[in-house]
XYZ file of C-alpha atoms in Angstrom:
530
model
C -64.301 53.472 -38.276
C -61.058 54.112 -40.107
C -60.190 51.920 -42.795
C -57.497 49.015 -42.128
C -54.509 48.906 -44.635
C -51.909 46.332 -44.988
C -48.467 47.161 -46.385
C -46.908 44.526 -48.223
C -43.602 44.292 -50.127
C -39.766 44.651 -49.965
C -36.895 46.959 -50.451
C -36.907 45.875 -53.987
C -34.418 46.335 -56.797
C -34.793 49.978 -58.308
C -36.874 50.862 -55.113
C -33.457 49.924 -53.120
C -31.916 53.061 -54.610
C -35.182 55.265 -54.231
C -35.521 55.002 -50.443
C -35.643 51.116 -49.928
C -32.406 51.101 -48.405
C -33.724 52.910 -45.339
C -36.744 51.035 -44.576
C -37.928 52.843 -41.584
C -37.669 56.283 -43.510
C -39.761 54.680 -46.283
C -42.335 53.131 -43.921
C -42.759 56.215 -41.684
C -43.626 58.303 -44.796
C -46.363 56.085 -45.811
C -47.707 55.709 -42.169
C -47.749 59.495 -41.969
C -49.796 60.101 -45.029
C -52.457 57.294 -43.918
C -52.565 59.231 -40.375
C -53.634 62.231 -42.157
C -56.190 60.335 -44.154
C -57.744 58.549 -41.346
C -56.158 55.036 -42.476
C -54.893 52.713 -39.871
C -52.194 50.030 -40.401
C -53.583 46.657 -39.551
C -50.779 44.642 -41.047
C -47.212 44.973 -42.245
C -44.878 42.659 -44.242
C -41.753 44.289 -45.357
C -38.662 42.568 -46.474
C -35.453 44.664 -46.264
C -32.189 43.428 -47.668
C -28.780 45.239 -47.435
C -28.411 44.979 -51.163
C -30.797 45.687 -54.132
C -32.944 42.667 -54.964
C -31.609 42.731 -58.476
C -28.371 41.543 -57.207
C -29.126 39.845 -53.865
C -28.635 36.328 -53.380
C -29.891 33.748 -50.833
C -26.975 34.650 -48.325
C -27.674 38.410 -48.572
C -28.179 39.802 -44.917
C -32.013 40.624 -44.412
C -34.698 41.708 -42.036
C -38.375 41.224 -41.807
C -40.444 44.124 -40.578
C -43.998 43.286 -39.122
C -46.651 45.725 -37.321
C -46.759 45.967 -33.661
C -50.108 46.850 -32.628
C -49.117 47.501 -28.952
C -46.389 49.915 -29.977
C -48.021 51.300 -33.027
C -44.928 50.995 -35.200
C -43.049 48.780 -37.365
C -40.698 46.379 -35.887
C -38.217 43.823 -36.844
C -39.452 40.220 -36.186
C -36.776 38.434 -38.182
C -33.126 38.897 -39.145
C -30.533 36.616 -41.074
C -29.862 35.907 -44.528
C -32.670 36.617 -47.358
C -33.465 32.977 -47.692
C -33.910 32.858 -43.961
C -36.076 36.006 -43.840
C -38.085 34.897 -47.082
C -39.152 31.717 -45.004
C -40.041 33.751 -41.861
C -42.365 35.891 -44.124
C -44.355 33.048 -45.121
C -45.829 32.950 -41.693
C -46.846 36.755 -41.857
C -48.206 36.186 -45.338
C -50.488 33.540 -43.970
C -51.430 35.693 -41.115
C -52.258 38.615 -43.540
C -54.406 36.316 -45.742
C -56.484 35.217 -42.685
C -57.027 38.790 -41.808
C -58.224 39.491 -45.387
C -60.544 36.592 -45.099
C -62.093 37.930 -41.835
C -62.638 41.286 -43.190
C -60.110 43.084 -41.211
C -58.258 44.673 -43.953
C -59.877 46.949 -46.276
C -57.124 47.646 -48.547
C -53.178 46.867 -49.616
C -50.295 49.184 -50.339
C -47.790 47.294 -52.319
C -44.110 47.905 -52.959
C -41.978 45.520 -55.001
C -43.895 42.485 -53.585
C -43.450 38.902 -54.655
C -46.859 37.305 -55.644
C -45.419 34.124 -56.291
C -43.656 33.576 -53.257
C -43.707 35.278 -49.880
C -46.806 37.144 -50.815
C -48.774 34.622 -52.640
C -51.491 33.704 -50.085
C -52.223 37.429 -49.351
C -52.913 38.454 -52.901
C -54.859 35.218 -53.477
C -57.010 36.147 -50.782
C -57.186 39.728 -51.872
C -58.409 38.761 -55.404
C -61.065 36.694 -53.816
C -62.474 39.495 -51.439
C -61.942 42.150 -54.282
C -59.425 44.226 -51.885
C -58.347 47.349 -53.427
C -54.700 47.545 -54.010
C -52.447 50.244 -54.864
C -48.701 50.044 -55.286
C -45.367 50.406 -57.575
C -42.992 47.995 -58.938
C -43.510 47.390 -62.604
C -42.911 43.532 -62.660
C -44.465 42.827 -59.326
C -47.823 44.884 -59.877
C -48.235 43.336 -63.540
C -48.037 39.927 -62.009
C -50.649 40.964 -59.182
C -52.871 42.172 -61.917
C -52.703 39.046 -64.069
C -53.999 37.100 -60.577
C -57.051 38.903 -60.777
C -56.590 41.377 -57.747
C -58.434 44.498 -57.833
C -55.860 46.988 -58.638
C -56.942 50.595 -58.362
C -53.565 52.116 -59.597
C -50.124 50.868 -60.318
C -46.566 52.265 -61.263
C -43.292 51.538 -61.780
C -40.737 52.910 -59.318
C -38.374 55.039 -61.447
C -38.557 58.567 -60.587
C -40.607 58.441 -57.445
C -39.472 59.193 -53.869
C -40.628 58.128 -50.361
C -43.159 61.061 -50.180
C -44.536 60.925 -53.549
C -45.161 57.251 -53.384
C -46.635 57.608 -50.031
C -49.005 60.389 -51.522
C -50.037 58.559 -54.528
C -50.993 55.313 -52.475
C -53.111 57.280 -50.008
C -54.523 59.607 -52.731
C -55.408 56.379 -54.923
C -57.130 54.781 -51.755
C -59.007 57.580 -50.596
C -60.322 58.615 -53.801
C -61.657 54.976 -54.223
C -63.442 55.110 -50.982
C -64.190 58.984 -51.504
C -62.430 60.017 -48.299
C -60.994 63.498 -48.024
C -57.477 63.750 -47.714
C -54.783 66.430 -47.881
C -50.948 65.121 -48.209
C -48.806 65.920 -44.891
C -45.543 67.854 -45.641
C -43.686 67.305 -42.247
C -44.117 66.037 -38.937
C -46.907 63.982 -37.576
C -50.353 64.177 -39.013
C -51.861 65.930 -35.905
C -48.921 68.323 -35.398
C -49.360 69.094 -39.152
C -53.022 69.947 -38.812
C -52.273 71.956 -35.702
C -49.536 73.938 -37.548
C -50.832 74.544 -40.694
C -48.442 72.564 -42.781
C -51.386 71.145 -44.960
C -52.221 74.840 -45.816
C -51.864 76.408 -49.391
C -48.118 76.506 -50.811
C -48.616 80.416 -51.222
C -48.696 80.482 -47.333
C -45.459 78.796 -47.287
C -43.481 81.612 -49.346
C -40.992 83.029 -47.023
C -38.513 85.393 -48.946
C -36.396 85.712 -45.609
C -35.875 81.847 -45.390
C -35.388 81.618 -49.002
C -32.405 84.142 -48.799
C -31.234 82.526 -45.482
C -30.909 79.097 -46.783
C -29.191 80.316 -50.039
C -26.489 82.152 -47.967
C -23.945 79.232 -48.381
C -23.811 79.555 -51.934
C -22.870 83.287 -51.711
C -20.112 82.591 -49.050
C -18.764 79.833 -51.209
C -18.816 82.421 -54.058
C -16.846 84.893 -51.860
C -14.243 82.111 -50.831
C -13.577 81.280 -54.446
C -13.169 85.058 -54.951
C -10.688 85.239 -51.946
C -8.826 82.059 -53.188
C -8.449 83.667 -56.866
C -6.432 86.522 -55.335
C -4.001 83.849 -54.046
C -0.628 83.844 -56.335
C -1.124 80.999 -58.555
C -4.720 80.536 -58.350
C -5.783 83.558 -60.557
C -7.389 80.770 -62.982
C -10.154 80.514 -60.203
C -11.626 83.939 -61.467
C -13.429 81.909 -64.300
C -14.808 79.645 -61.575
C -16.251 82.775 -59.658
C -17.729 83.974 -62.782
C -19.351 80.662 -63.204
C -20.688 80.863 -59.711
C -22.326 84.150 -59.939
C -24.341 82.739 -62.996
C -25.244 79.530 -60.584
C -26.768 81.934 -57.861
C -30.035 82.283 -59.496
C -30.388 78.486 -59.674
C -29.454 77.960 -55.920
C -32.319 80.468 -54.840
C -34.717 78.790 -57.490
C -33.968 75.327 -55.728
C -34.370 76.382 -52.161
C -37.592 78.224 -52.886
C -39.222 75.505 -54.928
C -38.428 73.022 -52.093
C -39.697 75.441 -49.442
C -42.963 76.174 -51.254
C -43.769 72.680 -52.331
C -41.669 70.526 -49.858
C -42.230 67.421 -52.111
C -38.276 66.587 -51.915
C -36.481 65.657 -54.872
C -39.501 66.676 -57.372
C -39.389 70.113 -56.303
C -35.714 70.277 -56.203
C -35.894 69.224 -60.180
C -38.572 71.803 -60.894
C -36.265 74.263 -59.067
C -33.295 73.559 -61.126
C -35.284 73.664 -64.406
C -36.724 76.932 -63.430
C -33.402 78.267 -62.053
C -31.420 77.492 -65.364
C -34.217 79.394 -67.291
C -34.190 82.097 -64.836
C -30.343 82.923 -64.706
C -30.893 86.058 -66.978
C -33.127 87.467 -64.315
C -30.374 87.425 -61.771
C -31.098 86.270 -58.073
C -34.748 88.074 -57.947
C -35.641 86.090 -61.169
C -34.308 83.074 -59.661
C -36.355 83.474 -56.583
C -39.476 84.057 -58.545
C -39.071 81.152 -60.925
C -38.404 78.892 -58.059
C -41.558 80.056 -55.874
C -43.379 79.489 -59.192
C -42.158 76.184 -59.716
C -42.808 74.960 -56.187
C -46.329 76.299 -56.465
C -47.047 74.290 -59.668
C -45.173 71.247 -58.426
C -47.798 71.416 -55.576
C -50.848 71.670 -57.820
C -49.772 69.775 -60.564
C -48.544 66.722 -58.445
C -52.085 66.449 -56.583
C -53.885 66.733 -60.088
C -52.016 64.010 -61.670
C -52.488 61.535 -58.417
C -56.057 62.243 -58.743
C -56.062 61.565 -62.226
C -54.439 58.261 -61.309
C -51.123 58.698 -63.397
C -48.730 56.223 -62.644
C -46.499 57.600 -59.906
C -43.315 57.864 -62.330
C -45.390 59.816 -64.631
C -46.527 61.956 -62.145
C -42.998 62.965 -60.763
C -42.022 63.416 -64.420
C -44.738 65.892 -65.085
C -44.916 67.630 -61.598
C -40.980 68.010 -61.787
C -40.123 68.824 -65.294
C -43.324 70.635 -66.404
C -43.782 72.764 -63.624
C -39.906 73.860 -63.709
C -40.463 74.537 -67.342
C -43.557 76.599 -67.065
C -41.901 78.691 -64.353
C -38.700 78.929 -65.741
C -40.238 79.939 -69.313
C -42.441 82.616 -67.698
C -39.368 84.183 -66.102
C -37.329 83.896 -69.111
C -39.658 85.446 -71.539
C -41.423 87.997 -69.177
C -39.845 88.461 -65.639
C -36.212 88.383 -66.511
C -35.797 91.960 -67.635
C -37.906 93.454 -64.869
C -36.203 91.306 -62.112
C -32.706 92.304 -63.336
C -33.564 96.000 -63.597
C -34.961 95.614 -59.816
C -31.666 94.172 -58.654
C -29.631 96.656 -60.457
C -32.000 99.573 -58.988
C -31.163 98.318 -55.577
C -27.505 98.013 -56.031
C -27.472 101.517 -57.769
C -29.487 102.975 -54.704
C -26.726 101.642 -52.528
C -23.797 102.940 -54.439
C -25.510 106.288 -54.824
C -25.989 106.689 -51.431
C -22.446 105.678 -50.478
C -20.837 107.990 -53.326
C -22.705 110.922 -51.606
C -20.652 110.743 -48.402
C -18.983 107.457 -47.930
C -18.075 108.062 -44.252
C -21.386 109.269 -43.272
C -22.946 106.432 -44.951
C -20.824 103.832 -43.167
C -21.195 105.779 -39.841
C -25.200 105.577 -40.220
C -25.044 101.778 -41.167
C -22.615 101.001 -38.351
C -24.770 102.921 -35.671
C -28.039 100.939 -37.168
C -26.631 97.616 -37.502
C -27.024 96.396 -33.833
C -30.842 98.052 -33.361
C -31.531 96.277 -36.716
C -30.545 92.710 -35.672
C -31.901 93.001 -32.338
C -35.357 94.260 -33.747
C -35.259 91.606 -36.327
C -34.765 93.868 -39.303
C -31.269 92.711 -40.376
C -32.499 89.333 -41.711
C -35.766 90.818 -43.353
C -33.849 93.707 -44.854
C -30.253 94.201 -44.575
C -29.533 90.333 -45.760
C -31.270 90.486 -49.132
C -29.484 93.790 -49.875
C -26.205 92.225 -49.018
C -26.846 89.195 -51.390
C -27.984 91.545 -54.030
C -24.787 93.485 -53.867
C -22.783 90.323 -53.722
C -24.523 88.882 -56.795
C -22.508 91.248 -58.946
C -18.827 91.520 -57.213
C -18.779 88.813 -54.625
C -18.422 91.382 -51.926
C -20.831 94.222 -50.509
C -20.545 97.549 -48.675
C -23.328 96.253 -46.053
C -21.450 92.986 -45.856
C -18.383 94.920 -44.773
C -20.156 96.609 -42.033
C -21.506 93.450 -40.782
C -18.303 92.063 -40.313
C -16.782 95.210 -38.744
C -19.821 96.446 -36.825
C -21.336 93.203 -35.427
C -18.695 90.304 -35.800
C -15.677 92.413 -34.633
C -17.642 94.174 -32.150
C -19.141 91.006 -30.659
C -15.777 89.434 -30.569
C -14.231 92.393 -28.729
C -16.938 92.225 -26.100
C -16.604 88.565 -25.593
C -12.715 88.917 -25.596
C -12.989 91.528 -22.666
C -15.141 89.285 -20.749
C -12.605 86.463 -21.082
C -9.480 88.818 -19.865
C -11.582 90.918 -17.383
C -14.699 89.333 -16.465
C -17.035 90.613 -13.701
C -17.108 87.012 -12.246
C -15.433 83.792 -13.273
C -18.710 82.466 -14.808
C -18.701 85.025 -17.436
C -15.400 84.216 -18.837
C -16.706 80.516 -19.580
C -19.844 81.874 -21.319
C -17.564 84.409 -23.520
C -15.036 81.986 -24.545
C -17.061 79.971 -27.028
C -18.579 83.123 -28.411
C -15.366 84.684 -29.219
C -13.954 81.467 -30.825
C -17.076 81.320 -32.957
C -17.013 84.998 -34.051
C -13.298 84.749 -34.969
C -13.491 81.413 -36.508
C -16.702 81.382 -38.295
C -18.021 84.961 -38.703
C -21.115 84.528 -37.030
C -22.781 84.107 -33.698
C -22.810 87.775 -32.999
C -25.586 87.000 -30.227
C -22.748 85.962 -27.997
C -22.324 89.452 -26.868
C -26.087 89.744 -25.835
C -25.763 88.841 -22.350
C -22.865 91.324 -21.761
C -24.852 94.109 -23.672
C -28.369 93.549 -22.099
C -26.822 93.385 -18.629
C -24.901 96.726 -18.650
C -25.930 99.951 -20.806
C -22.425 100.977 -21.046
C -21.382 98.028 -22.669
C -24.603 98.207 -25.179
C -23.682 101.815 -25.989
C -20.042 100.741 -26.662
C -21.264 98.203 -29.018
C -23.338 100.744 -30.889
C -20.328 103.314 -30.804
C -17.839 100.606 -32.075
C -19.854 99.358 -34.881
C -20.201 103.214 -35.868
C -16.490 103.601 -35.836
C -16.102 100.610 -37.975
C -18.628 101.538 -40.326
C -17.114 104.998 -40.644
C -13.803 103.405 -41.388
C -15.484 101.073 -43.886
C -16.876 104.269 -45.739
C -13.232 106.187 -45.534
C -11.406 103.085 -46.964
C -13.990 102.278 -49.468
C -14.162 98.710 -48.268
C -16.434 96.033 -49.792
C -16.620 92.464 -48.097
C -18.650 89.997 -46.132
C -19.388 88.241 -42.947
C -20.036 84.725 -42.392
C -16.759 83.899 -43.046
C -13.653 83.190 -40.623
C -12.142 86.261 -39.802
C -8.671 85.894 -41.550
C -10.616 85.291 -44.855
C -12.288 88.528 -44.519
C -9.521 90.940 -45.697
C -8.717 88.590 -48.400
C -12.456 88.135 -49.912
C -12.659 92.176 -49.749
C -11.599 94.703 -52.570
C -8.886 96.230 -50.017
C -7.349 93.792 -47.699
C -5.433 96.135 -45.829
C -8.098 98.690 -45.256
C -10.607 96.096 -44.286
C -8.150 94.520 -41.644
C -7.654 97.786 -40.251
C -11.510 98.451 -39.858
C -11.826 95.076 -38.261
C -9.142 95.486 -35.737
C -10.379 99.018 -34.911
C -13.780 97.783 -34.156
C -12.578 94.662 -32.173
C -10.212 96.956 -30.152
C -12.765 99.894 -29.434
C -15.452 97.368 -28.097
C -12.677 95.434 -26.012
C -11.428 98.449 -24.530
C -14.898 99.878 -23.544
C -15.921 96.631 -22.244
C -12.579 95.893 -20.537
C -12.910 99.433 -18.659
C -16.612 99.038 -17.727
C -15.898 95.384 -16.245
C -13.065 97.243 -14.172
C -15.231 100.046 -12.996
C -17.898 97.386 -12.109
C -15.395 95.289 -10.232
C -14.108 98.641 -8.361
C -17.492 99.494 -7.093
C -18.321 95.847 -5.929
C -15.003 95.812 -4.186
C -15.493 99.145 -2.314
C -19.184 98.183 -1.568
C -17.907 94.974 -0.039
C -15.259 96.781 2.072
C -17.948 99.178 3.348
C -20.052 96.254 4.371
C -17.204 94.546 6.177
C-alpha cells in the first residue's frame, strides 16, 4: 500500500517569486515526483494569493486549492479575498487534522504554511502522531519545529525551483521510509519510466540536439553582422565581437540544461561553466556544459540524500558543478578544443581553396541527399556553426541557402504558378512564404520532389549550380534568415544575391516545364479517352 501524503501551504512571500504565482505548475511538479516514488496524495490545502504574502492584504484576491479524489487532481474550492479564503481554509485544516488522527496520512509536505492560523489543527495532530514533515519556508518551518512536529528536513525557499523543491521533498520522505526513488525529469512518472527519462545523464548527451538548440544564438550574431554593414551602424561591429565570445556560453547553458534537466539550477551551472570555457570556443563551451550538467545531476541528488537544506542544495549543485566543469575546461581542455575547432575550419578552407568551384559543386549536389538522409543536422550543421564562430558566416551556410532554401522556394513557386492540380498551389504557397520569409522549411518541396523524379533531379541540379556559383564568387553566408537578409549578412552581397537568384530560377524553370509536360500528357490522355 502506498504512503499517503498531505500537501499543505501557500503561495508564500519569497516562494511567490519562485513558482508560487503559478500554483498548478508548482503542485503538478510535486505530484509528479510523488507518483514516481509511489506516494499518493491524500489531502491538499494550498492558499494561492495574487501577490506575495509579504505585501498581501486581507482584500487581496486569492484561491483555495484542495484535492479531488474522484478526479485525482487539485481543484479550486473557494475564491475571493484572502481573508475569505483563509476562513474557508480552516475547514480543510480540520479535515486534514481528522485524517491524521485516523491514520490516513503518513507524511506531510509543507510550503510557507501558517502553523498559528489556517494550518494550526493539522500541525497539532502531526505533532501528536509523530507524522514526518518536510518543507520549505524559513519562518514557517521554524515555527512548526518549535511546536514539536517531527520535521525530517527543512529549508528556506531562496534559490529553489519547483523541481528542486519537489525532488528534495520526495527524497526526504523516501529516505525516511527507505523507499527507492529516482527523480522524474519530465512528463508523467509512468511515461518517464517507459521512455527512459530517468536514465543516467550520460545517455541524455545529444550533440546534435545541443547544436540545434543553440542555432538562434548564431543567427542573432549573423543578424548583428548584417546590421553592422549598414551605413551609420558600424559601431555594431563591437557588438558582433562580443557575441562571438558569448557563443560558448550559449552552448554550455543548452548542454547543461539538456543533460541534467534541472531547470534554473542547470542553467546557472551552464553559465558558470560557459564563462570559464570561452577560451575553448564552442567545442570547449559544449564540453563544459555537458560536464556541468552531469555534475549537477549527481551533486544535487547526493546533497538531497545528505539532507542539506534546499537552498544550499541549489547553491552547491549550480555553483560548484559549474565551477568544477568550467575550471576543468579552462585549464585542461580549452587549448585542445580550440585547436579542434581551428582544425575543422582549416580543413574546410583548404578543400575550398584547392578548387572553390568544384568544392561548391560537390557540396551543392550532396546537400539534398544529406538532409533527406538525416546527415545534414548530424554533420553539416555543426561544421556550419564552427565556421560561423569565427566570421559570422560560412561556406556551407551559403550552400545551404542557395542549395536548399532557394531551390525549395523555386519548386514551391513553380507549383503556385503552374500546379499540376489546384490543390498543389494551396500546399506550395505556405512553403514558399516560409522559405523566403524565414530561410527555413526546405521540406516544403518534398511532396513535389518525391512525386516526380524529374523535379527531384532538377532540385539536385539547381543546388549543384548554386554551389558552383558560391565557389566561383567566394561567397560565405548563412541560411535560417529572411532571404533579403542573406546577401547583407554575407561577405559578398552582390555575388550571394546572384547565386540565390540563379538557384531559385533554375529550380523554378525545371519544375515549371515538368508540370507543363505533365499537364500536357494528362490532357492528351483525356482526349484519347473521350
